[in-house]
Amino acid sequence: TRTPLLVAMTCVLLSILLMWTNTSLAQGGILGIGLALSLSTLIQFLALFLLMHKKYRAIDLGLIAKSQLKVITASAVMGISLWLLMRLLDKMVFDTTRTLPLIGLTTVVGIMGLMVFFGLATLLKIPELSAFTGILKRLGKWRSILSESDEVLESASQTEEVKPW
């Protein structure tokens, strides 16, 4: 746990430094903050990944690169479709000078973006998608999973005394 903590702390400091540089010196504004956060997160990922690869040589770099390329492709197509859909609906359907239509536009575009991403993830056969859907299925069955468990869950009324602190 020490190594990931040190890497994370270093990247937080790097992020702060990059944000300050991008906003103060480069006059990047909000885009500079986003760029700084993205860069520091990418550096953190690469550092942790390389350290893990150094320690555990069993990581298949080709498999990970192939999977990430699929995710990047699906994300890029989703981003382009979100931008196009937002522009189209903003001009023709929603009056985004008001709050409720803006919330409606955001909701519709967000749902469409999820549909595009998951559709592409299915078409591209991204392996992480099956793990994600498996987790969602288990979350949907939490009551049956808990009822099958041998562990006994007691309510507060079944215990002797409930102390607030």
Coordinates of C-alpha atoms in Angstrom, one line a residue:
T1 CA 0.0 0.0 0.0
R2 CA 3.0 2.3 0.5
T3 CA 4.0 2.5 -3.2
P4 CA 0.6 3.4 -4.6
L5 CA 0.2 6.0 -1.9
L6 CA 3.5 7.6 -2.7
V7 CA 2.8 7.5 -6.4
A8 CA -0.7 9.0 -5.8
M9 CA 0.7 11.8 -3.5
T10 CA 3.4 12.6 -6.1
C11 CA 0.8 12.8 -8.9
V12 CA -1.5 15.0 -6.8
L13 CA 1.4 17.4 -6.3
L14 CA 2.2 17.2 -10.0
S15 CA -1.5 17.9 -10.8
I16 CA -1.5 21.0 -8.5
L17 CA 1.7 22.3 -10.1
L18 CA 0.4 21.7 -13.6
M19 CA -2.9 23.3 -12.8
W20 CA -1.2 26.4 -11.4
T21 CA 1.2 26.5 -14.4
N22 CA -1.6 26.1 -17.0
T23 CA -3.9 28.7 -15.4
S24 CA -1.4 31.3 -14.2
L25 CA 1.4 31.2 -16.6
A26 CA -0.1 29.8 -19.8
Q27 CA -3.5 31.5 -19.3
G28 CA -5.3 28.1 -20.0
G29 CA -8.3 28.7 -17.8
I30 CA -10.6 25.8 -17.2
L31 CA -9.1 23.9 -20.2
G32 CA -5.7 24.2 -18.5
I33 CA -7.2 22.6 -15.4
G34 CA -8.7 19.7 -17.4
L35 CA -5.4 19.2 -19.3
A36 CA -3.4 19.2 -16.0
L37 CA -5.7 16.7 -14.4
S38 CA -5.7 14.4 -17.4
L39 CA -1.9 14.5 -17.7
S40 CA -1.3 13.8 -14.0
T41 CA -3.8 11.0 -14.0
L42 CA -2.2 9.5 -17.1
I43 CA 1.2 9.7 -15.5
Q44 CA -0.1 8.1 -12.3
F45 CA -1.6 5.2 -14.3
L46 CA 1.6 4.7 -16.3
A47 CA 3.7 4.8 -13.1
L48 CA 1.5 2.3 -11.3
F49 CA 1.2 0.1 -14.3
L50 CA 5.0 0.0 -14.9
L51 CA 5.7 -0.7 -11.2
M52 CA 3.1 -3.5 -11.2
H53 CA 4.5 -5.0 -14.5
K54 CA 8.0 -4.9 -13.0
K55 CA 6.9 -6.8 -9.9
Y56 CA 4.5 -9.3 -11.7
R57 CA 5.8 -10.2 -15.1
A58 CA 2.7 -12.3 -15.9
I59 CA 0.8 -9.3 -17.2
D60 CA 0.0 -9.7 -20.9
L61 CA 0.8 -6.2 -22.3
G62 CA -0.6 -7.1 -25.8
L63 CA -3.9 -8.1 -24.3
I64 CA -4.2 -4.9 -22.2
A65 CA -3.1 -2.7 -25.2
K66 CA -5.7 -4.3 -27.4
S67 CA -8.5 -3.9 -24.8
Q68 CA -7.5 -0.2 -24.2
L69 CA -7.5 0.5 -27.9
K70 CA -11.0 -0.8 -28.1
V71 CA -12.1 1.4 -25.1
I72 CA -10.4 4.4 -26.6
T73 CA -12.1 3.8 -29.9
A74 CA -15.5 3.4 -28.3
S75 CA -14.9 6.5 -26.2
A76 CA -13.9 8.7 -29.1
V77 CA -16.9 7.7 -31.2
M78 CA -19.1 8.3 -28.1
G79 CA -17.6 11.7 -27.6
I80 CA -18.1 12.7 -31.2
S81 CA -21.6 11.5 -31.2
L82 CA -22.4 13.3 -28.0
W83 CA -21.0 16.6 -29.3
L84 CA -23.0 16.2 -32.6
L85 CA -26.2 15.2 -30.8
M86 CA -25.8 18.1 -28.3
R87 CA -25.3 20.6 -31.0
L88 CA -28.2 19.3 -33.1
L89 CA -30.7 19.1 -30.1
D90 CA -29.5 22.5 -28.8
K91 CA -30.3 24.2 -32.1
M92 CA -33.5 22.4 -33.0
V93 CA -35.2 21.0 -29.9
F94 CA -34.2 22.5 -26.6
D95 CA -34.2 26.2 -25.5
T96 CA -31.1 26.0 -23.4
T97 CA -31.4 29.6 -22.2
R98 CA -33.6 28.1 -19.4
T99 CA -32.6 25.6 -16.7
L100 CA -35.1 22.8 -17.2
P101 CA -34.5 22.4 -20.9
L102 CA -30.8 22.4 -20.3
I103 CA -31.2 19.6 -17.7
G104 CA -33.4 17.8 -20.3
L105 CA -30.7 18.2 -23.0
T106 CA -28.1 16.9 -20.6
T107 CA -30.2 13.9 -19.6
V108 CA -31.1 13.0 -23.2
V109 CA -27.5 13.4 -24.5
G110 CA -26.1 11.5 -21.5
I111 CA -28.4 8.5 -22.0
M112 CA -27.7 8.5 -25.7
G113 CA -24.0 8.6 -25.0
L114 CA -24.3 5.6 -22.7
M115 CA -26.2 3.7 -25.3
V116 CA -23.6 4.5 -28.0
F117 CA -20.7 3.5 -25.7
F118 CA -22.3 0.2 -24.5
G119 CA -23.4 -0.6 -28.1
L120 CA -19.9 -0.1 -29.4
A121 CA -18.4 -2.0 -26.4
T122 CA -20.7 -4.9 -27.3
L123 CA -19.8 -4.8 -31.0
L124 CA -16.0 -4.5 -30.2
K125 CA -16.3 -7.3 -27.6
I126 CA -14.5 -5.3 -24.9
P127 CA -13.7 -7.9 -22.2
E128 CA -14.3 -5.5 -19.3
L129 CA -17.9 -5.1 -20.3
S130 CA -18.8 -8.6 -19.3
A131 CA -17.2 -8.1 -15.9
F132 CA -19.2 -4.8 -15.5
T133 CA -22.5 -6.4 -16.5
G134 CA -21.8 -9.3 -14.1
I135 CA -21.4 -6.9 -11.3
L136 CA -24.7 -5.1 -12.2
K137 CA -26.5 -8.5 -12.3
R138 CA -25.2 -9.4 -8.9
L139 CA -26.2 -6.0 -7.5
G140 CA -29.7 -6.6 -8.8
K141 CA -29.9 -9.9 -7.0
W142 CA -28.6 -8.6 -3.6
R143 CA -31.7 -9.7 -1.7
S144 CA -31.5 -13.3 -2.9
I145 CA -27.8 -13.4 -2.3
L146 CA -28.2 -12.2 1.3
S147 CA -31.1 -14.6 1.9
E148 CA -28.9 -17.5 0.8
S149 CA -26.1 -16.5 3.1
D150 CA -25.5 -18.3 6.4
E151 CA -24.7 -15.0 8.1
V152 CA -27.4 -13.7 10.4
L153 CA -28.3 -10.1 10.1
E154 CA -30.0 -8.6 13.2
S155 CA -32.1 -5.5 13.2
A156 CA -31.7 -2.9 15.9
S157 CA -35.0 -4.1 17.6
Q158 CA -33.5 -7.6 18.1
T159 CA -30.4 -6.4 20.0
E160 CA -30.4 -5.6 23.7
E161 CA -29.8 -1.9 23.7
V162 CA -29.0 0.6 21.0
K163 CA -26.5 3.3 22.0
P164 CA -26.3 6.4 19.8
W165 CA -22.6 6.9 20.3

